[in-house]
GROMACS .gro file of C-alpha atoms in nm:
model
  418
    1UNK     CA    1   0.000   0.000   0.000
    2UNK     CA    2   0.130   0.349  -0.085
    3UNK     CA    3   0.220   0.561   0.215
    4UNK     CA    4   0.257   0.929   0.297
    5UNK     CA    5   0.519   1.077   0.530
    6UNK     CA    6   0.521   1.414   0.700
    7UNK     CA    7   0.877   1.552   0.701
    8UNK     CA    8   0.958   1.781   0.995
    9UNK     CA    9   1.262   1.991   0.916
   10UNK     CA   10   1.542   2.100   1.146
   11UNK     CA   11   1.799   2.367   1.052
   12UNK     CA   12   1.660   2.578   0.770
   13UNK     CA   13   1.298   2.506   0.864
   14UNK     CA   14   1.224   2.868   0.944
   15UNK     CA   15   1.138   3.164   0.719
   16UNK     CA   16   1.051   3.507   0.865
   17UNK     CA   17   0.676   3.557   0.885
   18UNK     CA   18   0.597   3.206   0.763
   19UNK     CA   19   0.270   3.211   0.962
   20UNK     CA   20   0.184   3.575   0.893
   21UNK     CA   21  -0.128   3.479   0.697
   22UNK     CA   22  -0.290   3.306   0.995
   23UNK     CA   23  -0.186   3.473   1.323
   24UNK     CA   24  -0.523   3.392   1.483
   25UNK     CA   25  -0.528   3.018   1.415
   26UNK     CA   26  -0.610   2.858   1.751
   27UNK     CA   27  -0.367   2.567   1.720
   28UNK     CA   28  -0.082   2.799   1.628
   29UNK     CA   29  -0.173   3.063   1.888
   30UNK     CA   30  -0.149   2.799   2.161
   31UNK     CA   31   0.190   2.691   2.029
   32UNK     CA   32   0.318   3.050   2.015
   33UNK     CA   33   0.189   3.116   2.368
   34UNK     CA   34   0.369   2.808   2.500
   35UNK     CA   35   0.691   2.899   2.319
   36UNK     CA   36   0.691   3.255   2.450
   37UNK     CA   37   0.616   3.136   2.803
   38UNK     CA   38   0.903   2.886   2.801
   39UNK     CA   39   1.137   3.143   2.647
   40UNK     CA   40   1.052   3.376   2.935
   41UNK     CA   41   1.138   3.099   3.185
   42UNK     CA   42   1.489   3.100   3.042
   43UNK     CA   43   1.516   3.478   3.027
   44UNK     CA   44   1.492   3.480   2.648
   45UNK     CA   45   1.295   3.704   2.414
   46UNK     CA   46   0.956   3.596   2.269
   47UNK     CA   47   0.965   3.395   1.947
   48UNK     CA   48   0.620   3.474   1.808
   49UNK     CA   49   0.734   3.785   1.621
   50UNK     CA   50   0.988   3.592   1.415
   51UNK     CA   51   0.714   3.364   1.283
   52UNK     CA   52   0.463   3.639   1.210
   53UNK     CA   53   0.681   3.924   1.078
   54UNK     CA   54   0.807   3.877   0.719
   55UNK     CA   55   1.055   4.162   0.763
   56UNK     CA   56   1.237   3.999   1.055
   57UNK     CA   57   1.585   3.842   1.046
   58UNK     CA   58   1.643   3.540   0.827
   59UNK     CA   59   1.727   3.198   0.965
   60UNK     CA   60   2.099   3.256   0.904
   61UNK     CA   61   2.091   3.603   1.059
   62UNK     CA   62   1.905   3.482   1.367
   63UNK     CA   63   2.134   3.182   1.411
   64UNK     CA   64   2.436   3.411   1.405
   65UNK     CA   65   2.294   3.676   1.637
   66UNK     CA   66   2.092   3.467   1.883
   67UNK     CA   67   2.146   3.088   1.862
   68UNK     CA   68   1.922   3.026   2.164
   69UNK     CA   69   1.617   3.192   2.008
   70UNK     CA   70   1.707   3.050   1.668
   71UNK     CA   71   1.665   2.691   1.787
   72UNK     CA   72   1.332   2.766   1.956
   73UNK     CA   73   1.207   2.927   1.636
   74UNK     CA   74   1.324   2.631   1.425
   75UNK     CA   75   1.141   2.388   1.653
   76UNK     CA   76   0.820   2.595   1.658
   77UNK     CA   77   0.837   2.636   1.278
   78UNK     CA   78   0.847   2.260   1.221
   79UNK     CA   79   0.577   2.181   1.477
   80UNK     CA   80   0.360   2.469   1.356
   81UNK     CA   81   0.374   2.353   0.995
   82UNK     CA   82   0.295   1.999   1.109
   83UNK     CA   83  -0.018   2.133   1.280
   84UNK     CA   84  -0.112   2.328   0.969
   85UNK     CA   85  -0.083   2.019   0.751
   86UNK     CA   86  -0.254   1.795   1.008
   87UNK     CA   87  -0.575   2.000   0.980
   88UNK     CA   88  -0.641   1.829   0.649
   89UNK     CA   89  -0.413   1.527   0.645
   90UNK     CA   90  -0.346   1.199   0.823
   91UNK     CA   91   0.012   1.079   0.758
   92UNK     CA   92   0.125   0.720   0.776
   93UNK     CA   93   0.456   0.815   0.935
   94UNK     CA   94   0.637   1.120   1.073
   95UNK     CA   95   1.006   1.173   0.993
   96UNK     CA   96   1.213   1.442   1.162
   97UNK     CA   97   1.544   1.573   1.031
   98UNK     CA   98   1.794   1.677   1.301
   99UNK     CA   99   1.607   1.902   1.551
  100UNK     CA  100   1.295   1.814   1.352
  101UNK     CA  101   1.308   1.471   1.514
  102UNK     CA  102   1.217   1.627   1.849
  103UNK     CA  103   0.929   1.801   1.672
  104UNK     CA  104   0.824   1.470   1.516
  105UNK     CA  105   0.809   1.272   1.841
  106UNK     CA  106   0.635   1.567   2.009
  107UNK     CA  107   0.375   1.577   1.731
  108UNK     CA  108   0.329   1.204   1.784
  109UNK     CA  109   0.252   1.264   2.153
  110UNK     CA  110   0.573   1.141   2.316
  111UNK     CA  111   0.635   1.474   2.491
  112UNK     CA  112   0.417   1.753   2.620
  113UNK     CA  113   0.474   2.062   2.405
  114UNK     CA  114   0.599   2.272   2.696
  115UNK     CA  115   0.838   1.995   2.802
  116UNK     CA  116   0.969   1.968   2.445
  117UNK     CA  117   1.024   2.344   2.431
  118UNK     CA  118   1.219   2.323   2.757
  119UNK     CA  119   1.431   2.046   2.607
  120UNK     CA  120   1.518   2.276   2.318
  121UNK     CA  121   1.618   2.545   2.568
  122UNK     CA  122   1.825   2.312   2.787
  123UNK     CA  123   1.995   2.179   2.474
  124UNK     CA  124   2.082   2.533   2.362
  125UNK     CA  125   2.204   2.627   2.709
  126UNK     CA  126   2.428   2.320   2.723
  127UNK     CA  127   2.576   2.413   2.386
  128UNK     CA  128   2.634   2.776   2.485
  129UNK     CA  129   2.806   2.670   2.807
  130UNK     CA  130   3.025   2.402   2.649
  131UNK     CA  131   3.123   2.502   2.297
  132UNK     CA  132   3.420   2.737   2.295
  133UNK     CA  133   3.535   2.706   1.933
  134UNK     CA  134   3.308   2.864   1.667
  135UNK     CA  135   3.174   2.607   1.426
  136UNK     CA  136   2.885   2.507   1.208
  137UNK     CA  137   2.779   2.297   0.911
  138UNK     CA  138   2.869   2.302   0.541
  139UNK     CA  139   2.662   2.141   0.267
  140UNK     CA  140   2.882   1.983   0.000
  141UNK     CA  141   2.757   1.867  -0.338
  142UNK     CA  142   2.934   1.534  -0.318
  143UNK     CA  143   2.845   1.182  -0.214
  144UNK     CA  144   2.913   1.096   0.149
  145UNK     CA  145   3.203   0.879   0.039
  146UNK     CA  146   3.369   1.156  -0.164
  147UNK     CA  147   3.297   1.410   0.110
  148UNK     CA  148   3.472   1.178   0.356
  149UNK     CA  149   3.778   1.179   0.129
  150UNK     CA  150   3.772   1.560   0.126
  151UNK     CA  151   3.750   1.568   0.504
  152UNK     CA  152   4.038   1.325   0.522
  153UNK     CA  153   4.246   1.542   0.289
  154UNK     CA  154   4.191   1.841   0.517
  155UNK     CA  155   4.351   1.648   0.801
  156UNK     CA  156   4.151   1.811   1.083
  157UNK     CA  157   3.993   1.539   1.296
  158UNK     CA  158   3.735   1.786   1.425
  159UNK     CA  159   3.564   1.797   1.083
  160UNK     CA  160   3.333   1.502   1.014
  161UNK     CA  161   3.063   1.390   0.775
  162UNK     CA  162   2.756   1.474   0.983
  163UNK     CA  163   2.457   1.427   0.753
  164UNK     CA  164   2.403   1.208   0.450
  165UNK     CA  165   2.111   1.384   0.283
  166UNK     CA  166   2.096   1.253  -0.075
  167UNK     CA  167   2.321   1.073  -0.324
  168UNK     CA  168   2.525   1.390  -0.389
  169UNK     CA  169   2.422   1.605  -0.092
  170UNK     CA  170   2.634   1.568   0.219
  171UNK     CA  171   2.683   1.792   0.521
  172UNK     CA  172   3.015   1.832   0.699
  173UNK     CA  173   3.029   1.966   1.055
  174UNK     CA  174   3.320   2.110   1.247
  175UNK     CA  175   3.499   2.428   1.357
  176UNK     CA  176   3.494   2.727   1.121
  177UNK     CA  177   3.861   2.688   1.034
  178UNK     CA  178   3.814   2.324   0.936
  179UNK     CA  179   3.505   2.404   0.731
  180UNK     CA  180   3.694   2.670   0.538
  181UNK     CA  181   3.956   2.409   0.452
  182UNK     CA  182   3.685   2.166   0.343
  183UNK     CA  183   3.530   2.439   0.128
  184UNK     CA  184   3.864   2.509  -0.041
  185UNK     CA  185   3.933   2.143  -0.121
  186UNK     CA  186   3.577   2.087  -0.244
  187UNK     CA  187   3.603   2.396  -0.467
  188UNK     CA  188   3.924   2.259  -0.618
  189UNK     CA  189   3.723   1.949  -0.712
  190UNK     CA  190   3.450   2.164  -0.868
  191UNK     CA  191   3.199   2.085  -0.593
  192UNK     CA  192   2.956   2.351  -0.473
  193UNK     CA  193   2.943   2.423  -0.100
  194UNK     CA  194   2.690   2.623   0.101
  195UNK     CA  195   2.723   2.725   0.466
  196UNK     CA  196   2.406   2.623   0.649
  197UNK     CA  197   2.227   2.840   0.910
  198UNK     CA  198   2.340   2.617   1.196
  199UNK     CA  199   2.500   2.790   1.497
  200UNK     CA  200   2.694   2.479   1.603
  201UNK     CA  201   2.863   2.173   1.452
  202UNK     CA  202   2.565   1.945   1.514
  203UNK     CA  203   2.599   1.568   1.480
  204UNK     CA  204   2.971   1.574   1.547
  205UNK     CA  205   3.196   1.451   1.832
  206UNK     CA  206   3.288   1.811   1.910
  207UNK     CA  207   2.960   1.846   2.097
  208UNK     CA  208   3.028   1.560   2.340
  209UNK     CA  209   3.063   1.785   2.645
  210UNK     CA  210   2.738   1.962   2.559
  211UNK     CA  211   2.569   1.623   2.524
  212UNK     CA  212   2.681   1.529   2.874
  213UNK     CA  213   2.541   1.854   3.014
  214UNK     CA  214   2.213   1.803   2.830
  215UNK     CA  215   2.171   1.439   2.933
  216UNK     CA  216   2.040   1.508   3.284
  217UNK     CA  217   1.767   1.740   3.158
  218UNK     CA  218   1.665   1.496   2.884
  219UNK     CA  219   1.640   1.209   3.132
  220UNK     CA  220   1.410   1.409   3.361
  221UNK     CA  221   1.135   1.468   3.103
  222UNK     CA  222   0.833   1.242   3.113
  223UNK     CA  223   0.792   1.029   2.802
  224UNK     CA  224   0.440   0.928   2.690
  225UNK     CA  225   0.312   0.657   2.454
  226UNK     CA  226   0.332   0.744   2.086
  227UNK     CA  227   0.003   0.816   1.909
  228UNK     CA  228   0.152   0.808   1.561
  229UNK     CA  229   0.424   0.619   1.379
  230UNK     CA  230   0.766   0.785   1.372
  231UNK     CA  231   1.077   0.689   1.176
  232UNK     CA  232   1.414   0.797   1.317
  233UNK     CA  233   1.699   0.866   1.069
  234UNK     CA  234   1.942   0.846   1.364
  235UNK     CA  235   1.818   0.506   1.484
  236UNK     CA  236   1.766   0.386   1.126
  237UNK     CA  237   1.426   0.236   1.211
  238UNK     CA  238   1.077   0.307   1.338
  239UNK     CA  239   1.056   0.437   1.695
  240UNK     CA  240   0.885   0.221   1.957
  241UNK     CA  241   0.752   0.311   2.301
  242UNK     CA  242   1.033   0.122   2.474
  243UNK     CA  243   1.293   0.354   2.318
  244UNK     CA  244   1.443   0.609   2.555
  245UNK     CA  245   1.370   0.919   2.348
  246UNK     CA  246   1.550   1.148   2.592
  247UNK     CA  247   1.867   0.946   2.537
  248UNK     CA  248   1.805   0.957   2.161
  249UNK     CA  249   1.794   1.337   2.172
  250UNK     CA  250   2.125   1.340   2.358
  251UNK     CA  251   2.277   1.114   2.092
  252UNK     CA  252   2.156   1.361   1.829
  253UNK     CA  253   2.425   1.609   1.922
  254UNK     CA  254   2.712   1.376   1.835
  255UNK     CA  255   2.564   1.109   1.603
  256UNK     CA  256   2.551   1.142   1.222
  257UNK     CA  257   2.214   1.156   1.046
  258UNK     CA  258   2.155   0.922   0.751
  259UNK     CA  259   1.850   1.080   0.589
  260UNK     CA  260   1.930   0.914   0.255
  261UNK     CA  261   1.910   0.567   0.408
  262UNK     CA  262   1.588   0.661   0.588
  263UNK     CA  263   1.426   0.770   0.261
  264UNK     CA  264   1.533   0.451   0.086
  265UNK     CA  265   1.402   0.240   0.375
  266UNK     CA  266   1.067   0.419   0.373
  267UNK     CA  267   1.041   0.396  -0.005
  268UNK     CA  268   1.099   0.022   0.013
  269UNK     CA  269   0.822   0.020   0.273
  270UNK     CA  270   0.576   0.184   0.031
  271UNK     CA  271   0.648   0.558   0.054
  272UNK     CA  272   0.471   0.737  -0.233
  273UNK     CA  273   0.429   1.096  -0.110
  274UNK     CA  274   0.579   1.340   0.138
  275UNK     CA  275   0.448   1.660   0.294
  276UNK     CA  276   0.710   1.917   0.402
  277UNK     CA  277   0.655   2.064   0.749
  278UNK     CA  278   0.914   2.339   0.762
  279UNK     CA  279   1.101   2.512   0.481
  280UNK     CA  280   1.417   2.304   0.489
  281UNK     CA  281   1.403   2.166   0.133
  282UNK     CA  282   1.363   1.806   0.248
  283UNK     CA  283   1.126   1.723  -0.037
  284UNK     CA  284   1.402   1.792  -0.290
  285UNK     CA  285   1.633   1.560  -0.101
  286UNK     CA  286   1.366   1.289  -0.117
  287UNK     CA  287   1.314   1.322  -0.493
  288UNK     CA  288   1.691   1.332  -0.548
  289UNK     CA  289   1.705   0.995  -0.372
  290UNK     CA  290   1.386   0.830  -0.501
  291UNK     CA  291   1.252   1.018  -0.805
  292UNK     CA  292   0.877   0.992  -0.854
  293UNK     CA  293   0.770   1.050  -0.494
  294UNK     CA  294   0.507   1.327  -0.478
  295UNK     CA  295   0.599   1.633  -0.270
  296UNK     CA  296   0.374   1.897  -0.113
  297UNK     CA  297   0.439   2.156   0.153
  298UNK     CA  298   0.221   2.208   0.458
  299UNK     CA  299   0.062   2.521   0.309
  300UNK     CA  300  -0.057   2.334   0.002
  301UNK     CA  301  -0.204   2.053   0.210
  302UNK     CA  302  -0.385   2.290   0.444
  303UNK     CA  303  -0.514   2.472   0.138
  304UNK     CA  304  -0.735   2.178   0.061
  305UNK     CA  305  -0.528   1.889  -0.074
  306UNK     CA  306  -0.602   1.609   0.169
  307UNK     CA  307  -0.346   1.336   0.209
  308UNK     CA  308  -0.510   1.044   0.380
  309UNK     CA  309  -0.447   0.675   0.403
  310UNK     CA  310  -0.145   0.695   0.177
  311UNK     CA  311  -0.316   0.869  -0.115
  312UNK     CA  312  -0.050   1.063  -0.301
  313UNK     CA  313  -0.138   1.425  -0.372
  314UNK     CA  314  -0.142   1.524  -0.737
  315UNK     CA  315   0.097   1.788  -0.857
  316UNK     CA  316  -0.188   1.989  -1.008
  317UNK     CA  317  -0.324   2.049  -0.658
  318UNK     CA  318  -0.031   2.271  -0.561
  319UNK     CA  319  -0.147   2.635  -0.560
  320UNK     CA  320   0.005   2.848  -0.836
  321UNK     CA  321   0.210   3.133  -0.689
  322UNK     CA  322   0.090   3.390  -0.944
  323UNK     CA  323  -0.221   3.370  -1.160
  324UNK     CA  324  -0.122   3.369  -1.526
  325UNK     CA  325  -0.297   3.646  -1.718
  326UNK     CA  326  -0.195   3.495  -2.052
  327UNK     CA  327  -0.065   3.158  -2.177
  328UNK     CA  328   0.312   3.125  -2.164
  329UNK     CA  329   0.506   2.899  -2.394
  330UNK     CA  330   0.735   2.666  -2.202
  331UNK     CA  331   1.030   2.769  -2.416
  332UNK     CA  332   0.977   3.130  -2.299
  333UNK     CA  333   0.993   3.025  -1.934
  334UNK     CA  334   1.294   2.811  -2.014
  335UNK     CA  335   1.472   3.107  -2.174
  336UNK     CA  336   1.393   3.326  -1.872
  337UNK     CA  337   1.525   3.055  -1.642
  338UNK     CA  338   1.855   3.031  -1.827
  339UNK     CA  339   1.903   3.409  -1.824
  340UNK     CA  340   1.834   3.410  -1.449
  341UNK     CA  341   2.084   3.129  -1.394
  342UNK     CA  342   2.356   3.325  -1.575
  343UNK     CA  343   2.265   3.645  -1.388
  344UNK     CA  344   2.276   3.476  -1.045
  345UNK     CA  345   2.585   3.268  -1.119
  346UNK     CA  346   2.773   3.582  -1.225
  347UNK     CA  347   2.660   3.784  -0.922
  348UNK     CA  348   2.723   3.504  -0.672
  349UNK     CA  349   3.047   3.393  -0.841
  350UNK     CA  350   2.920   3.035  -0.867
  351UNK     CA  351   2.982   2.796  -1.156
  352UNK     CA  352   2.675   2.802  -1.381
  353UNK     CA  353   2.615   2.431  -1.327
  354UNK     CA  354   2.588   2.493  -0.952
  355UNK     CA  355   2.286   2.722  -0.991
  356UNK     CA  356   2.002   2.470  -0.996
  357UNK     CA  357   1.667   2.640  -1.077
  358UNK     CA  358   1.498   2.414  -0.818
  359UNK     CA  359   1.752   2.478  -0.541
  360UNK     CA  360   1.631   2.666  -0.235
  361UNK     CA  361   1.797   3.006  -0.267
  362UNK     CA  362   1.865   3.054   0.104
  363UNK     CA  363   1.918   2.700   0.233
  364UNK     CA  364   2.115   2.568  -0.067
  365UNK     CA  365   2.263   2.871  -0.244
  366UNK     CA  366   2.313   3.104   0.054
  367UNK     CA  367   2.098   3.390  -0.081
  368UNK     CA  368   1.938   3.558   0.220
  369UNK     CA  369   1.647   3.804   0.209
  370UNK     CA  370   1.870   4.111   0.171
  371UNK     CA  371   2.065   3.959  -0.117
  372UNK     CA  372   1.737   3.843  -0.273
  373UNK     CA  373   1.604   4.199  -0.269
  374UNK     CA  374   1.930   4.327  -0.419
  375UNK     CA  375   1.915   4.067  -0.694
  376UNK     CA  376   1.559   4.163  -0.782
  377UNK     CA  377   1.691   4.505  -0.881
  378UNK     CA  378   1.926   4.335  -1.126
  379UNK     CA  379   1.645   4.111  -1.250
  380UNK     CA  380   1.428   4.417  -1.312
  381UNK     CA  381   1.704   4.580  -1.518
  382UNK     CA  382   1.778   4.258  -1.707
  383UNK     CA  383   1.419   4.207  -1.821
  384UNK     CA  384   1.292   4.566  -1.822
  385UNK     CA  385   1.035   4.492  -1.556
  386UNK     CA  386   0.811   4.754  -1.390
  387UNK     CA  387   0.879   4.880  -1.034
  388UNK     CA  388   0.628   4.626  -0.898
  389UNK     CA  389   0.905   4.365  -0.927
  390UNK     CA  390   0.999   4.468  -0.573
  391UNK     CA  391   0.660   4.381  -0.426
  392UNK     CA  392   0.594   4.100  -0.179
  393UNK     CA  393   0.510   3.824  -0.423
  394UNK     CA  394   0.843   3.866  -0.604
  395UNK     CA  395   1.035   3.878  -0.276
  396UNK     CA  396   0.862   3.559  -0.160
  397UNK     CA  397   1.012   3.338  -0.431
  398UNK     CA  398   1.214   3.050  -0.286
  399UNK     CA  399   1.377   2.920  -0.607
  400UNK     CA  400   1.486   3.055  -0.944
  401UNK     CA  401   1.221   2.835  -1.106
  402UNK     CA  402   0.951   3.021  -0.913
  403UNK     CA  403   1.105   3.357  -1.002
  404UNK     CA  404   1.127   3.258  -1.369
  405UNK     CA  405   0.755   3.181  -1.375
  406UNK     CA  406   0.675   3.519  -1.215
  407UNK     CA  407   0.900   3.707  -1.457
  408UNK     CA  408   0.752   3.526  -1.757
  409UNK     CA  409   0.398   3.598  -1.637
  410UNK     CA  410   0.481   3.967  -1.594
  411UNK     CA  411   0.638   3.988  -1.939
  412UNK     CA  412   0.338   3.819  -2.095
  413UNK     CA  413   0.101   4.051  -1.914
  414UNK     CA  414   0.271   4.362  -2.052
  415UNK     CA  415   0.306   4.215  -2.398
  416UNK     CA  416   0.685   4.211  -2.387
  417UNK     CA  417   0.774   3.844  -2.361
  418UNK     CA  418   1.111   3.780  -2.516
   0.00000   0.00000   0.00000
């Protein structure tokens, strides 16, 4: 039987104002209230504003300026999008990626929401108290095996392969100095690298002391029976009630994540569709691993596409970002896409082949909201677009493919398609 998975993202799950369209939704209001209350317990600022204000700091900016709040926001983003999708959908399994795994088991009922939020805070506190060397995570467009060779060539034992995301998408974690060396070696091989918005070198041995500090808090939280099926990429299997989930969360800090193997396992088990809960680009990793799996985000599902009992959503059900005022030939959109790729590759100093039209601009190409706004000015000049190119719908594009569609629609509407 075909099955549907909800994917709860970790780092990269958050976009400023991602819930701005529904600030009064009861299920989200309760979540925001709980998050702000727990943040106050730890002397931290409220998180609600980050999720409701589109003009706020990006995920990368927040991670750099305030790692504590960043992790709370990432957790709330994943759980909030799960709740949005769950209004209209019943998944067969929940899968969390990195911090998203805490969101997944919480959504499945293993932890009270307030307790889970406190776990996020204790985890962040343990990291802040223990980590003395600045570090983070670097996405490398290589297989895990080739990435391991690059890490070995660098010769810094503190850098490790931390996440195996897809056949040619691997994440290396370690201190900043080691990551810069990895970036240089990868570049010499022609491999694209992107620094991820992670404030620490998650899933690496360098966080062992933080894991020890966090362990006592994780052990003290009451664990409840699961109400939904959960697959753990860290355990490499489905979670059962006899698993010590507190101990699993401690292991998370130092244990690699094999998301690729998890996707293959689930596909062999009948996976046919996934719903993204969080804006981490997990759906693209799934299709890179097992092409043909249907992908929707939580917004599309809540908009009326019900995923139930393993029924795969149809691609036509995804809402169109901009209504097309006139038919557009596919070759016109294709030409726009290629011009955008050249424009962005030149501005970002990336090889043209590294600029994938379907890549998430922020999470995969490192284009934050400020750079996106700057690039729209260049796009407007390139295509002779009207001043409205700087409005919200253009700024909201997540990929070059989306931007190409919007540009082509605008050109068609003004009778100037090229």
